[in-house]
Tab-separated table of C-alpha atoms in Angstrom:
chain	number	residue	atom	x	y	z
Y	1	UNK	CA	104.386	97.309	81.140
Y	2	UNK	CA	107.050	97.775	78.127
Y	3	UNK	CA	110.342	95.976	79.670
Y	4	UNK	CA	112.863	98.563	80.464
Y	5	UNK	CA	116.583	99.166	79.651
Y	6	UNK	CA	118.290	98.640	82.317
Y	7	UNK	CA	121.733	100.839	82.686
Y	8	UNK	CA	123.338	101.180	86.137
Y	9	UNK	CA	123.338	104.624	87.094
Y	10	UNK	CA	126.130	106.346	88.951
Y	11	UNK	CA	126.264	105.794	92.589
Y	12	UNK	CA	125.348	109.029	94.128
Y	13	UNK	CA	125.749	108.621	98.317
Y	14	UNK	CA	122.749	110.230	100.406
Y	15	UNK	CA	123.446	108.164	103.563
Y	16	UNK	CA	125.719	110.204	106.379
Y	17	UNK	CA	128.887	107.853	108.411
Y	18	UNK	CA	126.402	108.352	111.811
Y	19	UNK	CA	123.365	106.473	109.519
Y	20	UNK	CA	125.904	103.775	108.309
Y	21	UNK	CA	127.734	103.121	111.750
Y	22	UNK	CA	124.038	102.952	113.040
Y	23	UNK	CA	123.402	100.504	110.032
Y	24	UNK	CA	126.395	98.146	111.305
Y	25	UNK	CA	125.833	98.390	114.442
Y	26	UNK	CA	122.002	98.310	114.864
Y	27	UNK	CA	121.269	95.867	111.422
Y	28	UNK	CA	118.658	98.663	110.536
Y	29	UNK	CA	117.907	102.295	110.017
Y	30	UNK	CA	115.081	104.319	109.256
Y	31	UNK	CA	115.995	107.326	106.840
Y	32	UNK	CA	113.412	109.915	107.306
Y	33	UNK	CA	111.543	111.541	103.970
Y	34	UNK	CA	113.951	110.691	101.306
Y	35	UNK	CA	111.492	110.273	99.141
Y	36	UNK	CA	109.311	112.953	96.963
Y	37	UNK	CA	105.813	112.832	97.786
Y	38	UNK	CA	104.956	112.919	93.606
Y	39	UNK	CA	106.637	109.641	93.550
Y	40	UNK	CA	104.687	108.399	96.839
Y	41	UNK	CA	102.058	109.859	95.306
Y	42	UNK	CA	102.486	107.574	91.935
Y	43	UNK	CA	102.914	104.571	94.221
Y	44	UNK	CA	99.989	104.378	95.801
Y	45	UNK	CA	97.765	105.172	92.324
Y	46	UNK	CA	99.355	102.354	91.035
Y	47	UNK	CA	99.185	99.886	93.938
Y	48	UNK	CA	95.161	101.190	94.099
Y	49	UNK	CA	95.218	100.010	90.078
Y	50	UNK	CA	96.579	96.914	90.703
Y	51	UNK	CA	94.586	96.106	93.809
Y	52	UNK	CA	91.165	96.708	92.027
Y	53	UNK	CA	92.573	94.451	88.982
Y	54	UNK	CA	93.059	91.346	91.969
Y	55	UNK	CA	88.849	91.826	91.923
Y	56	UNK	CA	88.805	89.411	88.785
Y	57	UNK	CA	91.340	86.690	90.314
Y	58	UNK	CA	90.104	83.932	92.040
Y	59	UNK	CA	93.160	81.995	93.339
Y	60	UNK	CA	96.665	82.678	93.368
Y	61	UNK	CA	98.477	83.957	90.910
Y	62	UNK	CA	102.367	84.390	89.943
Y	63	UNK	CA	101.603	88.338	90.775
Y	64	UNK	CA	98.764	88.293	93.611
Y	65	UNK	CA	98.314	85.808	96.625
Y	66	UNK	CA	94.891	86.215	97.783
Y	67	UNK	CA	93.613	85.782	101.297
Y	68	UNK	CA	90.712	83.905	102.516
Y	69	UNK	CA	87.247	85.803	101.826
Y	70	UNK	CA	88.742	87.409	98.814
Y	71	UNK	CA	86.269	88.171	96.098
Y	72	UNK	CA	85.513	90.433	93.513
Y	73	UNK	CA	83.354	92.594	95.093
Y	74	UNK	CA	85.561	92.633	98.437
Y	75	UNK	CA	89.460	92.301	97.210
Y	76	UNK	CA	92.061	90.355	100.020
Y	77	UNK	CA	95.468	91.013	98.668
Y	78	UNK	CA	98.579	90.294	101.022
Y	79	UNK	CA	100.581	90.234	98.185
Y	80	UNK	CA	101.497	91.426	95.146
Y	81	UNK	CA	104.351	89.709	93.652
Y	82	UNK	CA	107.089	91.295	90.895
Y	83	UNK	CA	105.219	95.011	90.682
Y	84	UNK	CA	108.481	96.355	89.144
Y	85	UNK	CA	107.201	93.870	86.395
Y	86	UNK	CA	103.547	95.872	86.746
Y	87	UNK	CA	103.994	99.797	86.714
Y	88	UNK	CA	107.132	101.689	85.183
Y	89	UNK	CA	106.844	103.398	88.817
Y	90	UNK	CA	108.019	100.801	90.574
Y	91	UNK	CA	110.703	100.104	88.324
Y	92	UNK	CA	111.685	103.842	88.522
Y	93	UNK	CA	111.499	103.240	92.159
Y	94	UNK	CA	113.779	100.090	92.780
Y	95	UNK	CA	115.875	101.305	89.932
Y	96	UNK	CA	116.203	105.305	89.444
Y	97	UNK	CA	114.805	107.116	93.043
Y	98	UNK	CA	117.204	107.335	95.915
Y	99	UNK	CA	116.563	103.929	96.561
Y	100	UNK	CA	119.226	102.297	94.515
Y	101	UNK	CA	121.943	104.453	96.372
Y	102	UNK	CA	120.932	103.941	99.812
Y	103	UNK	CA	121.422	99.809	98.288
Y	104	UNK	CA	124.963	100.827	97.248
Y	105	UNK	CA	125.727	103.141	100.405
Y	106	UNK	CA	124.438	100.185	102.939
Y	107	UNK	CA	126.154	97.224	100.914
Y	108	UNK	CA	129.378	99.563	100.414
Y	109	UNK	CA	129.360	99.335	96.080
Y	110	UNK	CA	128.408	97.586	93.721
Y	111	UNK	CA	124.313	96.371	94.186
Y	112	UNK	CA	121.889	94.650	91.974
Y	113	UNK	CA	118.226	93.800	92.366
Y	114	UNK	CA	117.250	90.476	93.705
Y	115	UNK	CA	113.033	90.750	94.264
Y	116	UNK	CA	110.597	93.251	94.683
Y	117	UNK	CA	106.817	92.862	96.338
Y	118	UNK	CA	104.095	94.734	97.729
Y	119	UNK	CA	102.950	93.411	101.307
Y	120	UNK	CA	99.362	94.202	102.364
Y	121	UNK	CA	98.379	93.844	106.271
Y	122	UNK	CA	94.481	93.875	106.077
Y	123	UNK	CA	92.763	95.385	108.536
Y	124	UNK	CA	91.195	93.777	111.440
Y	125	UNK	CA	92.982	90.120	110.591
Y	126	UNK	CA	96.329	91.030	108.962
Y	127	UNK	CA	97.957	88.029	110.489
Y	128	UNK	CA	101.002	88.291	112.540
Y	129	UNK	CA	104.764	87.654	110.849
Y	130	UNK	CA	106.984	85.511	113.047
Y	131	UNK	CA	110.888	86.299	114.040
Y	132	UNK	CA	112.893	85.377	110.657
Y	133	UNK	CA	115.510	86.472	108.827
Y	134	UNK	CA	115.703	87.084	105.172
Y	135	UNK	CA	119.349	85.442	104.204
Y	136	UNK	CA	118.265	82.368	104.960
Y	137	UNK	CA	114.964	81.718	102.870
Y	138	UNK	CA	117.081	82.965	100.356
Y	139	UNK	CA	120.758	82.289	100.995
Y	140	UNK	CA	123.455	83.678	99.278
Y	141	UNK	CA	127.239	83.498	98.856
Y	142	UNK	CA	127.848	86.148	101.293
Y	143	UNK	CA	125.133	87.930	103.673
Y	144	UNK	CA	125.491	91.103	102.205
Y	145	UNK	CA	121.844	91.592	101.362
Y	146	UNK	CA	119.415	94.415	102.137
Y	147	UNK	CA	115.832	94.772	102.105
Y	148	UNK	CA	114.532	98.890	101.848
Y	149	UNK	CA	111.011	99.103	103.242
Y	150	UNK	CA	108.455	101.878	101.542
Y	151	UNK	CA	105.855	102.635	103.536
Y	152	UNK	CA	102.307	103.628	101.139
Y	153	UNK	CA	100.830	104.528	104.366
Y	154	UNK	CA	101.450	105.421	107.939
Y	155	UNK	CA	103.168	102.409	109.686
Y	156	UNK	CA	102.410	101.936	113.270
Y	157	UNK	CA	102.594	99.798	116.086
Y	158	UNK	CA	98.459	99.219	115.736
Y	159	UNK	CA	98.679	98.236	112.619
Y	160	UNK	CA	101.370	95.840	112.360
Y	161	UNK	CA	104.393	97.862	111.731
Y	162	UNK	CA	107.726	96.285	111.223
Y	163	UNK	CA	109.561	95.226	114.652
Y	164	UNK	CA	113.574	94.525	114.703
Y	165	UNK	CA	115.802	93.323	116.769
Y	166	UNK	CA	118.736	95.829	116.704
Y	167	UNK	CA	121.956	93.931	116.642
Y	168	UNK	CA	120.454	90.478	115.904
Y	169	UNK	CA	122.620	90.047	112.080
Y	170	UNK	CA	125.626	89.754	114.236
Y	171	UNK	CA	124.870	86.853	115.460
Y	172	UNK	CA	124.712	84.680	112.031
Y	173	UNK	CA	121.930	82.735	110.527
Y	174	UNK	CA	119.727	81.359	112.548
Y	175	UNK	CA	117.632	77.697	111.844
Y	176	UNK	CA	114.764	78.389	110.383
Y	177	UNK	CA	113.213	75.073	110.472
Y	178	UNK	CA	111.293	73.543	113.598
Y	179	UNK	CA	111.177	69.000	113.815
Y	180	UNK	CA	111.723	68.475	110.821
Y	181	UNK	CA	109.831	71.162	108.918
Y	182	UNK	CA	110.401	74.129	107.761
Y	183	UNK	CA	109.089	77.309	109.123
Y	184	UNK	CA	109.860	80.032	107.688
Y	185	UNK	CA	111.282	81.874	111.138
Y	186	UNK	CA	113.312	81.343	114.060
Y	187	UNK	CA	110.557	81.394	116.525
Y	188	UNK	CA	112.522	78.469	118.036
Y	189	UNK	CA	116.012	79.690	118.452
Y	190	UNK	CA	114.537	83.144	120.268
Y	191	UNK	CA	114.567	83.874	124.257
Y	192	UNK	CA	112.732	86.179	125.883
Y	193	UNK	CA	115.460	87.977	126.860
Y	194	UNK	CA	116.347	89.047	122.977
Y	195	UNK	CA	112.591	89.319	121.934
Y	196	UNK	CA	112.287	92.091	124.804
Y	197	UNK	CA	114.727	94.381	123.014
Y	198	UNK	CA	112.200	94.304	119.975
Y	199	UNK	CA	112.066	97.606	118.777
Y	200	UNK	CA	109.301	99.133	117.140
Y	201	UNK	CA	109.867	100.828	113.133
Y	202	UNK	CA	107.360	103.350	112.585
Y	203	UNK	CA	107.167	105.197	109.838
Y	204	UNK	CA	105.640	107.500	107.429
Y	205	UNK	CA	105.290	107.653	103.196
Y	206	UNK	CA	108.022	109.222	102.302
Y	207	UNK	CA	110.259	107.354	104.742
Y	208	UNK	CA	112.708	104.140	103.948
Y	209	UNK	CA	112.843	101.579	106.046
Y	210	UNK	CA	116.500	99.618	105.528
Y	211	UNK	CA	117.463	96.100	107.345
Y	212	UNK	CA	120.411	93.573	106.401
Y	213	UNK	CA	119.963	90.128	105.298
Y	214	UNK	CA	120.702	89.042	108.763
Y	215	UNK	CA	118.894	90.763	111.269
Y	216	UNK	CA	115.915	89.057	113.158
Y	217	UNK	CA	112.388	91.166	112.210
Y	218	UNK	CA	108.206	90.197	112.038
Y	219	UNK	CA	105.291	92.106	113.036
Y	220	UNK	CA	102.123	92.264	115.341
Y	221	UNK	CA	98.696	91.000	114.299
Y	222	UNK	CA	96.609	94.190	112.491
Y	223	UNK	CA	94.126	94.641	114.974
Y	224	UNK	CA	93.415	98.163	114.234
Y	225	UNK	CA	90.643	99.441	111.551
Y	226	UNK	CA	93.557	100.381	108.703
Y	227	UNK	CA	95.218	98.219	106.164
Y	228	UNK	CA	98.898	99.146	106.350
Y	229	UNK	CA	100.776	98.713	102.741
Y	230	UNK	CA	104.801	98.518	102.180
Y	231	UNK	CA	106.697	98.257	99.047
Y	232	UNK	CA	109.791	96.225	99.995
Y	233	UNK	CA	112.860	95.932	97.374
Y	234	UNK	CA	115.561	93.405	98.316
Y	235	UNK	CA	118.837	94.177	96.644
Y	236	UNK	CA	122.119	92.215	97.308
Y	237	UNK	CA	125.834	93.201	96.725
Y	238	UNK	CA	126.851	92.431	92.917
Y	239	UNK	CA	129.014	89.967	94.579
Y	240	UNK	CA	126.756	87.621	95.908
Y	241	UNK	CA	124.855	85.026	93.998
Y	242	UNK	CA	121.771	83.249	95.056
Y	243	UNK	CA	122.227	79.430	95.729
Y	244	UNK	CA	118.969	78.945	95.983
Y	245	UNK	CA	115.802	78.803	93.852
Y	246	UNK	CA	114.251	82.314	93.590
Y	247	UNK	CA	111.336	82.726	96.133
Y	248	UNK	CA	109.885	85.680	93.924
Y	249	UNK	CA	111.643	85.682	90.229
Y	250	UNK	CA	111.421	88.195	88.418
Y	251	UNK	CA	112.522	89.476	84.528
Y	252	UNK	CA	114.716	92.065	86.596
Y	253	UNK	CA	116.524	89.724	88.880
Y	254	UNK	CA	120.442	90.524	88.909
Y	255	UNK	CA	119.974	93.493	86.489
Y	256	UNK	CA	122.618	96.199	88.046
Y	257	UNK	CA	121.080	98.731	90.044
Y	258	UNK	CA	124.841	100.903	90.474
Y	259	UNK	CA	128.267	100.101	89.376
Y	260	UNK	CA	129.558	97.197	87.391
Y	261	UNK	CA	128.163	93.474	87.711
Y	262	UNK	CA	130.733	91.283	89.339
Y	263	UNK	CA	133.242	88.947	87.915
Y	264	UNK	CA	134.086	87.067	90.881
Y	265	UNK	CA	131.456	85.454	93.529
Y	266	UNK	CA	132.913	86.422	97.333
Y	267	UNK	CA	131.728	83.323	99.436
Y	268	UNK	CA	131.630	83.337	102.961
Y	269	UNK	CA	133.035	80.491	105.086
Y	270	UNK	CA	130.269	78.400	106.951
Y	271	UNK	CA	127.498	75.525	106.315
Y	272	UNK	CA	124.424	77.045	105.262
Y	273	UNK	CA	121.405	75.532	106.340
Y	274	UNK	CA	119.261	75.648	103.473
Y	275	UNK	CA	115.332	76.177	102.333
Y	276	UNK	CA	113.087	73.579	100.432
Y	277	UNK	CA	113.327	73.941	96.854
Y	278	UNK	CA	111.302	76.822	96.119
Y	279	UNK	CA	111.844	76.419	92.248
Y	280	UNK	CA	107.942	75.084	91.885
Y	281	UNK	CA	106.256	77.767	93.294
Y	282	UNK	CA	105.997	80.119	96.625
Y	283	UNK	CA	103.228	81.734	97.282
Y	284	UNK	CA	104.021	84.092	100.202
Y	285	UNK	CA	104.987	83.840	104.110
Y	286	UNK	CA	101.537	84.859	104.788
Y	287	UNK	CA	100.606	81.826	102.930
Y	288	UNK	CA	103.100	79.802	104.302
Y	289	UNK	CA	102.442	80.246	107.511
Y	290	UNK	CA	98.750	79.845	106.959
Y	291	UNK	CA	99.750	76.325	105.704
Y	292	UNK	CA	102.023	75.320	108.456
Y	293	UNK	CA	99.125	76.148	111.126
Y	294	UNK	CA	96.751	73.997	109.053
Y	295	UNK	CA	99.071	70.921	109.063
Y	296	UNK	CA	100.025	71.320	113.104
């Protein structure tokens, strides 16, 4: 894919003050067919294109981490790294669709894009995605991060949809490391209590899926017979700037998505508890975890 020009485009607000209160309040919202099926449509042709391409890869690459059984006559994505890097669509997508302003509505101006990936739940084995947050596998100067969720196919509760805990980014970052090792989620640090008001985030293609930096999320095991696919952008303000080695990098990382790159960095009082160095390499958390249960 020809590298694109990027130009910030004008900050056009879609997002109503019920949708961001809920957004505060909750630390996620689901915003109902914003989207134009054409450009769903585009999606999925392309993931399908890139997916067939993983056939010829036989470990893991800086775009595709493969799962166990993969092969090129059976492909096992649960990842595709970087796709805005891929296909102009999902450039257009993290850059020029109605994503970029529901960035700039939820992080209140300014935004810029941070990562982009494609997450693949496989059927019948898609593993389970333990309680994490984002901000802290990837801390910034300030937590004003937010990950939109596109769903390439209907997202349920069977297939390992996206659960949230609604209110869970007010409570700050949580340790995401367990004796000495890190984990990659907060398993440790959650009760029963707050797991029980795990919500469920279904949703359909055409839908958005938003959650903040902070707010405590996974997913079930896919038990059911269909592979559920998401195209996930994580944008942060233009005022916050990684400290941290990327965990995806990508040519587009801190190109403006709206308004005017910062001149200042707004830091956040606190010690930040931080990741390994990621700089050599990460392959995915489906990977990670699948490394963490081999060395227990």
């Amino acid at each position: 894919m020809d590298q694109q020009k990027v130009t910030a485009r004008e900050h056009s607000p879609v997002l109503s003050e019920s949708q961001l209160a809920a957004y505060r309040d909750r630390g996620f919202i689901t915003i109902r067919n914003i989207l134009d099926q054409d450009l769903v449509g585009r999606l999925r042709e392309a993931t399908q294109r890139l997916w067939d391409e993983s056939a010829s890869v036989a470990e893991k690459t800086r775009y595709y981490d493969i799962a166990p059984g993969h092969s090129q006559s059976a492909p096992q994505l649960r990842r595709i790294s970087s796709p805005t890097e891929l296909d102009i669509v999902f450039w257009e997508t993290a850059f020029v669709s109605p994503l970029g302003d529901i960035a700039a509505d939820l992080v209140g101006g300014a935004v810029k894009f941070y990562h982009s990936k494609i997450n693949f739940k496989l059927p019948r084995g898609g593993a389970e995605i333990g309680w994490h947050q984002d901000w802290p596998v990837f801390p910034h100067t300030n937590t004003n991060l937010v990950a939109l969720s596109v769903p390439l196919n209907p997202s349920r509760a069977g297939n390992g949809c996206l659960k949230t805990i609604p209110g869970s980014h007010k409570q700050g970052a949580l340790s995401h490391w367990s004796e000495g090792k890190y984990a990659l989620n907060c398993n440790a640090c959650m009760t029963e209590e707050t797991v029980a008001l795990a919500e469920f985030d279904e949703a359909d293609p055409g839908d958005v899926l938003a959650h903040h930096g902070l707010v405590v999320h996974g997913s079930e095991a896919n038990l059911s017979d269909e592979i559920r696919t998401t195209l996930i952008v994580q944008y942060a303000a233009a005022d916050a700037f990684a400290y941290t080695a990327p965990v995806i990098d990508s040519i587009h990382r801190n190109d403006m998505v709206r308004g005017e790159a910062a001149t200042h960095a707004r830091v956040e009082a606190g010690v930040i508890e931080l990741p390994p160095d990621f700089s050599r390499g990460y392959g995915s958390i489906f990977s990670h975890q699948e490394g963490a249960a081999k060395a227990s």
